[in-house]
Amino acid sequence: MQESPAGGRIYPLMASALPMNPPDANPLHTRQSLLGRLKDWEDERSWRDFFETYWRLIYSTARKGGLSDAEAQEVVQETVISVAKQMKEFKYDPAVGSFKGWLKLITRRRIADQYRKRKPHEVGLADAATDAGTRAMDRLPDGAGDTADAAWEADWQQSLLDRAVELVRTQVSPRQYQIFDLYVLRQWPASQVAASLDISTAQVHLAKHRVQSQIKKEARRLEKTFL
Protein backbone atom coordinates (compact mmCIF):
# COMPACT_ATOMS: atom_id res chain seq x y z
CA MET A 1 0.00 0.00 0.00
CA GLN A 2 1.15 3.49 -0.75
CA GLU A 3 1.84 6.05 1.93
CA SER A 4 -0.52 8.97 2.21
CA PRO A 5 0.94 12.38 1.27
CA ALA A 6 2.82 14.34 3.92
CA GLY A 7 2.92 11.40 6.27
CA GLY A 8 -0.84 11.18 6.53
CA ARG A 9 -1.21 14.49 8.40
CA ILE A 10 -3.60 17.33 7.68
CA TYR A 11 -1.55 19.65 5.50
CA PRO A 12 -0.56 23.05 6.89
CA LEU A 13 -2.52 25.87 5.24
CA MET A 14 -5.13 23.27 4.27
CA ALA A 15 -7.03 22.91 7.53
CA SER A 16 -10.05 24.71 6.08
CA ALA A 17 -10.07 22.79 2.81
CA LEU A 18 -12.61 20.25 4.05
CA PRO A 19 -15.78 21.89 5.38
CA MET A 20 -17.66 19.83 7.93
CA ASN A 21 -21.09 20.71 6.56
CA PRO A 22 -20.88 21.81 2.90
CA PRO A 23 -23.97 23.50 1.49
CA ASP A 24 -26.24 21.42 -0.68
CA ALA A 25 -29.70 22.14 -2.04
CA ASN A 26 -30.83 18.58 -1.34
CA PRO A 27 -28.10 16.71 0.57
CA LEU A 28 -30.28 13.72 1.49
CA HIS A 29 -31.13 13.05 -2.16
CA THR A 30 -27.48 13.48 -3.19
CA ARG A 31 -26.19 11.01 -0.61
CA GLN A 32 -28.94 8.50 -1.34
CA SER A 33 -28.24 8.57 -5.08
CA LEU A 34 -24.46 8.39 -4.75
CA LEU A 35 -24.47 5.69 -2.07
CA GLY A 36 -26.99 3.88 -4.21
CA ARG A 37 -24.36 3.39 -6.87
CA LEU A 38 -22.41 1.16 -4.52
CA LYS A 39 -25.37 -1.22 -4.48
CA ASP A 40 -24.32 -2.13 -8.01
CA TRP A 41 -21.26 -4.40 -7.82
CA GLU A 42 -20.63 -3.71 -11.51
CA ASP A 43 -20.15 0.03 -10.97
CA GLU A 44 -16.35 -0.14 -11.00
CA ARG A 45 -15.86 3.62 -10.93
CA SER A 46 -17.86 4.11 -7.73
CA TRP A 47 -16.20 1.18 -6.01
CA ARG A 48 -12.76 2.34 -7.06
CA ASP A 49 -13.56 5.79 -5.70
CA PHE A 50 -14.76 4.26 -2.44
CA PHE A 51 -11.64 2.13 -2.05
CA GLU A 52 -9.20 4.90 -2.91
CA THR A 53 -10.95 7.23 -0.49
CA TYR A 54 -11.20 4.95 2.52
CA TRP A 55 -8.52 2.27 2.48
CA ARG A 56 -6.18 4.55 4.47
CA LEU A 57 -8.87 5.17 7.08
CA ILE A 58 -9.53 1.46 7.54
CA TYR A 59 -5.84 0.59 7.48
CA SER A 60 -4.80 3.24 10.00
CA THR A 61 -7.63 2.26 12.34
CA ALA A 62 -6.48 -1.35 12.22
CA ARG A 63 -2.86 -0.38 12.87
CA LYS A 64 -3.86 1.83 15.78
CA GLY A 65 -5.75 -1.17 17.10
CA GLY A 66 -2.50 -3.09 17.37
CA LEU A 67 -2.57 -5.15 14.17
CA SER A 68 0.45 -5.82 11.97
CA ASP A 69 0.83 -4.41 8.47
CA ALA A 70 -0.29 -7.70 6.91
CA GLU A 71 -3.25 -8.00 9.27
CA ALA A 72 -4.28 -4.40 8.64
CA GLN A 73 -4.17 -4.97 4.88
CA GLU A 74 -6.42 -7.99 5.34
CA VAL A 75 -8.79 -5.87 7.40
CA VAL A 76 -8.99 -3.43 4.48
CA GLN A 77 -9.84 -6.24 2.07
CA GLU A 78 -12.36 -7.89 4.38
CA THR A 79 -14.02 -4.58 5.25
CA VAL A 80 -14.51 -3.70 1.59
CA ILE A 81 -15.91 -7.17 0.93
CA SER A 82 -18.28 -6.81 3.89
CA VAL A 83 -19.46 -3.43 2.65
CA ALA A 84 -20.05 -4.87 -0.81
CA LYS A 85 -22.07 -7.78 0.58
CA GLN A 86 -24.17 -5.63 2.89
CA MET A 87 -24.53 -2.52 0.75
CA LYS A 88 -27.79 -3.62 -0.83
CA GLU A 89 -29.41 -3.68 2.61
CA PHE A 90 -27.95 -0.34 3.71
CA LYS A 91 -30.40 2.56 3.71
CA TYR A 92 -29.29 6.14 4.30
CA ASP A 93 -31.44 7.50 7.10
CA PRO A 94 -29.96 10.26 9.31
CA ALA A 95 -32.48 9.38 12.02
CA VAL A 96 -31.15 5.82 12.22
CA GLY A 97 -27.45 6.18 11.49
CA SER A 98 -24.86 7.39 9.02
CA PHE A 99 -22.72 5.60 6.47
CA LYS A 100 -19.73 6.88 8.42
CA GLY A 101 -20.91 5.15 11.59
CA TRP A 102 -21.82 2.00 9.69
CA LEU A 103 -18.37 1.77 8.11
CA LYS A 104 -16.77 2.33 11.51
CA LEU A 105 -18.75 -0.58 12.98
CA ILE A 106 -17.83 -2.93 10.13
CA THR A 107 -14.16 -1.96 10.43
CA ARG A 108 -14.16 -2.72 14.16
CA ARG A 109 -15.73 -6.12 13.54
CA ARG A 110 -13.13 -7.05 10.94
CA ILE A 111 -10.36 -5.98 13.32
CA ALA A 112 -11.86 -8.22 16.00
CA ASP A 113 -11.89 -11.05 13.44
CA GLN A 114 -8.15 -10.66 12.96
CA TYR A 115 -7.52 -11.08 16.67
CA ARG A 116 -9.64 -14.22 16.68
CA LYS A 117 -7.57 -15.60 13.80
CA ARG A 118 -4.33 -15.31 15.74
CA LYS A 119 -2.84 -18.55 16.99
CA PRO A 120 -2.00 -18.78 20.72
CA HIS A 121 1.74 -19.19 20.10
CA GLU A 122 1.86 -15.91 18.18
CA VAL A 123 1.40 -14.00 21.43
CA GLY A 124 2.38 -16.67 23.93
CA LEU A 125 -0.91 -17.83 25.41
CA ALA A 126 -4.51 -17.82 24.25
CA ASP A 127 -5.53 -15.68 27.24
CA ALA A 128 -2.78 -13.21 26.42
CA ALA A 129 -4.06 -12.96 22.87
CA THR A 130 -7.57 -12.29 24.11
CA ASP A 131 -6.40 -9.69 26.61
CA ALA A 132 -4.21 -7.98 24.02
CA GLY A 133 -7.09 -7.91 21.57
CA THR A 134 -9.43 -6.46 24.18
CA ARG A 135 -6.97 -3.74 25.14
CA ALA A 136 -6.35 -2.86 21.51
CA MET A 137 -10.05 -2.76 20.70
CA ASP A 138 -10.61 -0.48 23.69
CA ARG A 139 -8.32 2.05 22.01
CA LEU A 140 -10.49 2.15 18.91
CA PRO A 141 -13.37 4.55 18.31
CA ASP A 142 -16.68 3.32 19.69
CA GLY A 143 -18.66 1.84 16.81
CA ALA A 144 -22.07 1.98 18.47
CA GLY A 145 -22.83 5.69 18.25
CA ASP A 146 -23.67 7.95 15.34
CA THR A 147 -21.10 10.56 16.38
CA ALA A 148 -17.58 9.54 15.44
CA ASP A 149 -14.88 9.40 18.05
CA ALA A 150 -12.29 12.16 17.66
CA ALA A 151 -9.65 9.75 16.34
CA TRP A 152 -11.97 8.20 13.76
CA GLU A 153 -13.26 11.61 12.73
CA ALA A 154 -9.74 12.95 12.25
CA ASP A 155 -8.76 9.95 10.13
CA TRP A 156 -12.04 10.20 8.20
CA GLN A 157 -11.39 13.82 7.31
CA GLN A 158 -7.77 13.05 6.43
CA SER A 159 -8.87 10.27 4.07
CA LEU A 160 -11.17 12.65 2.22
CA LEU A 161 -8.45 15.27 1.98
CA ASP A 162 -5.82 12.80 0.77
CA ARG A 163 -8.18 11.53 -1.92
CA ALA A 164 -9.13 15.05 -2.98
CA VAL A 165 -5.45 15.95 -3.41
CA GLU A 166 -4.89 12.81 -5.50
CA LEU A 167 -7.81 13.64 -7.78
CA VAL A 168 -6.86 17.29 -8.21
CA ARG A 169 -3.31 16.33 -9.12
CA THR A 170 -4.71 14.80 -12.32
CA GLN A 171 -6.91 17.83 -13.04
CA VAL A 172 -4.44 20.72 -12.87
CA SER A 173 -1.27 21.33 -14.85
CA PRO A 174 1.93 19.64 -13.63
CA ARG A 175 3.43 23.11 -13.12
CA GLN A 176 0.61 24.30 -10.89
CA TYR A 177 0.69 21.14 -8.83
CA GLN A 178 4.46 21.39 -8.46
CA ILE A 179 4.09 24.89 -7.04
CA PHE A 180 1.34 23.73 -4.69
CA ASP A 181 3.37 20.71 -3.61
CA LEU A 182 6.42 22.78 -2.73
CA TYR A 183 4.56 25.63 -1.08
CA VAL A 184 1.76 23.83 0.78
CA LEU A 185 2.70 20.18 1.16
CA ARG A 186 6.46 20.60 1.61
CA GLN A 187 6.04 23.97 3.34
CA TRP A 188 8.71 25.84 1.41
CA PRO A 189 8.60 29.63 1.84
CA ALA A 190 6.95 31.36 -1.12
CA SER A 191 10.19 33.17 -1.88
CA GLN A 192 12.09 29.86 -2.05
CA VAL A 193 9.51 28.32 -4.37
CA ALA A 194 9.61 31.39 -6.61
CA ALA A 195 13.40 31.38 -6.79
CA SER A 196 13.57 27.64 -7.43
CA LEU A 197 11.06 27.74 -10.29
CA ASP A 198 12.03 31.18 -11.62
CA ILE A 199 8.59 32.68 -11.06
CA SER A 200 7.20 35.52 -8.94
CA THR A 201 5.79 35.06 -5.45
CA ALA A 202 2.48 36.33 -6.84
CA GLN A 203 2.42 33.33 -9.19
CA VAL A 204 3.12 31.04 -6.25
CA HIS A 205 0.14 32.40 -4.33
CA LEU A 206 -2.08 32.26 -7.42
CA ALA A 207 -1.23 28.62 -8.10
CA LYS A 208 -1.82 27.75 -4.45
CA HIS A 209 -5.22 29.46 -4.57
CA ARG A 210 -6.29 27.69 -7.77
CA VAL A 211 -5.21 24.22 -6.68
CA GLN A 212 -6.62 24.63 -3.19
CA SER A 213 -9.95 25.74 -4.65
CA GLN A 214 -10.07 22.56 -6.69
CA ILE A 215 -9.22 20.48 -3.64
CA LYS A 216 -12.06 22.12 -1.71
CA LYS A 217 -14.42 21.27 -4.56
CA GLU A 218 -13.37 17.62 -4.59
CA ALA A 219 -13.47 17.44 -0.80
CA ARG A 220 -17.04 18.72 -0.79
CA ARG A 221 -18.03 16.14 -3.38
CA LEU A 222 -16.52 13.33 -1.34
CA GLU A 223 -18.04 14.65 1.89
CA LYS A 224 -21.48 14.74 0.28
CA THR A 225 -21.03 11.27 -1.15
CA PHE A 226 -20.09 9.36 1.99
CA LEU A 227 -21.47 10.53 5.36
Coordinates of C-alpha atoms in Angstrom, one line a residue:
M1 CA 0.0 0.0 0.0
Q2 CA 1.1 3.5 -0.8
E3 CA 1.8 6.0 1.9
S4 CA -0.5 9.0 2.2
P5 CA 0.9 12.4 1.3
A6 CA 2.8 14.3 3.9
G7 CA 2.9 11.4 6.3
G8 CA -0.8 11.2 6.5
R9 CA -1.2 14.5 8.4
I10 CA -3.6 17.3 7.7
Y11 CA -1.5 19.6 5.5
P12 CA -0.6 23.0 6.9
L13 CA -2.5 25.9 5.2
M14 CA -5.1 23.3 4.3
A15 CA -7.0 22.9 7.5
S16 CA -10.0 24.7 6.1
A17 CA -10.1 22.8 2.8
L18 CA -12.6 20.3 4.1
P19 CA -15.8 21.9 5.4
M20 CA -17.7 19.8 7.9
N21 CA -21.1 20.7 6.6
P22 CA -20.9 21.8 2.9
P23 CA -24.0 23.5 1.5
D24 CA -26.2 21.4 -0.7
A25 CA -29.7 22.1 -2.0
N26 CA -30.8 18.6 -1.3
P27 CA -28.1 16.7 0.6
L28 CA -30.3 13.7 1.5
H29 CA -31.1 13.1 -2.2
T30 CA -27.5 13.5 -3.2
R31 CA -26.2 11.0 -0.6
Q32 CA -28.9 8.5 -1.3
S33 CA -28.2 8.6 -5.1
L34 CA -24.5 8.4 -4.7
L35 CA -24.5 5.7 -2.1
G36 CA -27.0 3.9 -4.2
R37 CA -24.4 3.4 -6.9
L38 CA -22.4 1.2 -4.5
K39 CA -25.4 -1.2 -4.5
D40 CA -24.3 -2.1 -8.0
W41 CA -21.3 -4.4 -7.8
E42 CA -20.6 -3.7 -11.5
D43 CA -20.1 0.0 -11.0
E44 CA -16.4 -0.1 -11.0
R45 CA -15.9 3.6 -10.9
S46 CA -17.9 4.1 -7.7
W47 CA -16.2 1.2 -6.0
R48 CA -12.8 2.3 -7.1
D49 CA -13.6 5.8 -5.7
F50 CA -14.8 4.3 -2.4
F51 CA -11.6 2.1 -2.1
E52 CA -9.2 4.9 -2.9
T53 CA -11.0 7.2 -0.5
Y54 CA -11.2 4.9 2.5
W55 CA -8.5 2.3 2.5
R56 CA -6.2 4.6 4.5
L57 CA -8.9 5.2 7.1
I58 CA -9.5 1.5 7.5
Y59 CA -5.8 0.6 7.5
S60 CA -4.8 3.2 10.0
T61 CA -7.6 2.3 12.3
A62 CA -6.5 -1.4 12.2
R63 CA -2.9 -0.4 12.9
K64 CA -3.9 1.8 15.8
G65 CA -5.8 -1.2 17.1
G66 CA -2.5 -3.1 17.4
L67 CA -2.6 -5.1 14.2
S68 CA 0.5 -5.8 12.0
D69 CA 0.8 -4.4 8.5
A70 CA -0.3 -7.7 6.9
E71 CA -3.3 -8.0 9.3
A72 CA -4.3 -4.4 8.6
Q73 CA -4.2 -5.0 4.9
E74 CA -6.4 -8.0 5.3
V75 CA -8.8 -5.9 7.4
V76 CA -9.0 -3.4 4.5
Q77 CA -9.8 -6.2 2.1
E78 CA -12.4 -7.9 4.4
T79 CA -14.0 -4.6 5.3
V80 CA -14.5 -3.7 1.6
I81 CA -15.9 -7.2 0.9
S82 CA -18.3 -6.8 3.9
V83 CA -19.5 -3.4 2.7
A84 CA -20.1 -4.9 -0.8
K85 CA -22.1 -7.8 0.6
Q86 CA -24.2 -5.6 2.9
M87 CA -24.5 -2.5 0.8
K88 CA -27.8 -3.6 -0.8
E89 CA -29.4 -3.7 2.6
F90 CA -27.9 -0.3 3.7
K91 CA -30.4 2.6 3.7
Y92 CA -29.3 6.1 4.3
D93 CA -31.4 7.5 7.1
P94 CA -30.0 10.3 9.3
A95 CA -32.5 9.4 12.0
V96 CA -31.1 5.8 12.2
G97 CA -27.4 6.2 11.5
S98 CA -24.9 7.4 9.0
F99 CA -22.7 5.6 6.5
K100 CA -19.7 6.9 8.4
G101 CA -20.9 5.2 11.6
W102 CA -21.8 2.0 9.7
L103 CA -18.4 1.8 8.1
K104 CA -16.8 2.3 11.5
L105 CA -18.7 -0.6 13.0
I106 CA -17.8 -2.9 10.1
T107 CA -14.2 -2.0 10.4
R108 CA -14.2 -2.7 14.2
R109 CA -15.7 -6.1 13.5
R110 CA -13.1 -7.0 10.9
I111 CA -10.4 -6.0 13.3
A112 CA -11.9 -8.2 16.0
D113 CA -11.9 -11.0 13.4
Q114 CA -8.1 -10.7 13.0
Y115 CA -7.5 -11.1 16.7
R116 CA -9.6 -14.2 16.7
K117 CA -7.6 -15.6 13.8
R118 CA -4.3 -15.3 15.7
K119 CA -2.8 -18.6 17.0
P120 CA -2.0 -18.8 20.7
H121 CA 1.7 -19.2 20.1
E122 CA 1.9 -15.9 18.2
V123 CA 1.4 -14.0 21.4
G124 CA 2.4 -16.7 23.9
L125 CA -0.9 -17.8 25.4
A126 CA -4.5 -17.8 24.3
D127 CA -5.5 -15.7 27.2
A128 CA -2.8 -13.2 26.4
A129 CA -4.1 -13.0 22.9
T130 CA -7.6 -12.3 24.1
D131 CA -6.4 -9.7 26.6
A132 CA -4.2 -8.0 24.0
G133 CA -7.1 -7.9 21.6
T134 CA -9.4 -6.5 24.2
R135 CA -7.0 -3.7 25.1
A136 CA -6.3 -2.9 21.5
M137 CA -10.0 -2.8 20.7
D138 CA -10.6 -0.5 23.7
R139 CA -8.3 2.1 22.0
L140 CA -10.5 2.1 18.9
P141 CA -13.4 4.5 18.3
D142 CA -16.7 3.3 19.7
G143 CA -18.7 1.8 16.8
A144 CA -22.1 2.0 18.5
G145 CA -22.8 5.7 18.3
D146 CA -23.7 7.9 15.3
T147 CA -21.1 10.6 16.4
A148 CA -17.6 9.5 15.4
D149 CA -14.9 9.4 18.1
A150 CA -12.3 12.2 17.7
A151 CA -9.6 9.8 16.3
W152 CA -12.0 8.2 13.8
E153 CA -13.3 11.6 12.7
A154 CA -9.7 13.0 12.2
D155 CA -8.8 9.9 10.1
W156 CA -12.0 10.2 8.2
Q157 CA -11.4 13.8 7.3
Q158 CA -7.8 13.0 6.4
S159 CA -8.9 10.3 4.1
L160 CA -11.2 12.7 2.2
L161 CA -8.4 15.3 2.0
D162 CA -5.8 12.8 0.8
R163 CA -8.2 11.5 -1.9
A164 CA -9.1 15.1 -3.0
V165 CA -5.5 16.0 -3.4
E166 CA -4.9 12.8 -5.5
L167 CA -7.8 13.6 -7.8
V168 CA -6.9 17.3 -8.2
R169 CA -3.3 16.3 -9.1
T170 CA -4.7 14.8 -12.3
Q171 CA -6.9 17.8 -13.0
V172 CA -4.4 20.7 -12.9
S173 CA -1.3 21.3 -14.8
P174 CA 1.9 19.6 -13.6
R175 CA 3.4 23.1 -13.1
Q176 CA 0.6 24.3 -10.9
Y177 CA 0.7 21.1 -8.8
Q178 CA 4.5 21.4 -8.5
I179 CA 4.1 24.9 -7.0
F180 CA 1.3 23.7 -4.7
D181 CA 3.4 20.7 -3.6
L182 CA 6.4 22.8 -2.7
Y183 CA 4.6 25.6 -1.1
V184 CA 1.8 23.8 0.8
L185 CA 2.7 20.2 1.2
R186 CA 6.5 20.6 1.6
Q187 CA 6.0 24.0 3.3
W188 CA 8.7 25.8 1.4
P189 CA 8.6 29.6 1.8
A190 CA 6.9 31.4 -1.1
S191 CA 10.2 33.2 -1.9
Q192 CA 12.1 29.9 -2.0
V193 CA 9.5 28.3 -4.4
A194 CA 9.6 31.4 -6.6
A195 CA 13.4 31.4 -6.8
S196 CA 13.6 27.6 -7.4
L197 CA 11.1 27.7 -10.3
D198 CA 12.0 31.2 -11.6
I199 CA 8.6 32.7 -11.1
S200 CA 7.2 35.5 -8.9
T201 CA 5.8 35.1 -5.5
A202 CA 2.5 36.3 -6.8
Q203 CA 2.4 33.3 -9.2
V204 CA 3.1 31.0 -6.2
H205 CA 0.1 32.4 -4.3
L206 CA -2.1 32.3 -7.4
A207 CA -1.2 28.6 -8.1
K208 CA -1.8 27.8 -4.5
H209 CA -5.2 29.5 -4.6
R210 CA -6.3 27.7 -7.8
V211 CA -5.2 24.2 -6.7
Q212 CA -6.6 24.6 -3.2
S213 CA -9.9 25.7 -4.6
Q214 CA -10.1 22.6 -6.7
I215 CA -9.2 20.5 -3.6
K216 CA -12.1 22.1 -1.7
K217 CA -14.4 21.3 -4.6
E218 CA -13.4 17.6 -4.6
A219 CA -13.5 17.4 -0.8
R220 CA -17.0 18.7 -0.8
R221 CA -18.0 16.1 -3.4
L222 CA -16.5 13.3 -1.3
E223 CA -18.0 14.6 1.9
K224 CA -21.5 14.7 0.3
T225 CA -21.0 11.3 -1.1
F226 CA -20.1 9.4 2.0
L227 CA -21.5 10.5 5.4

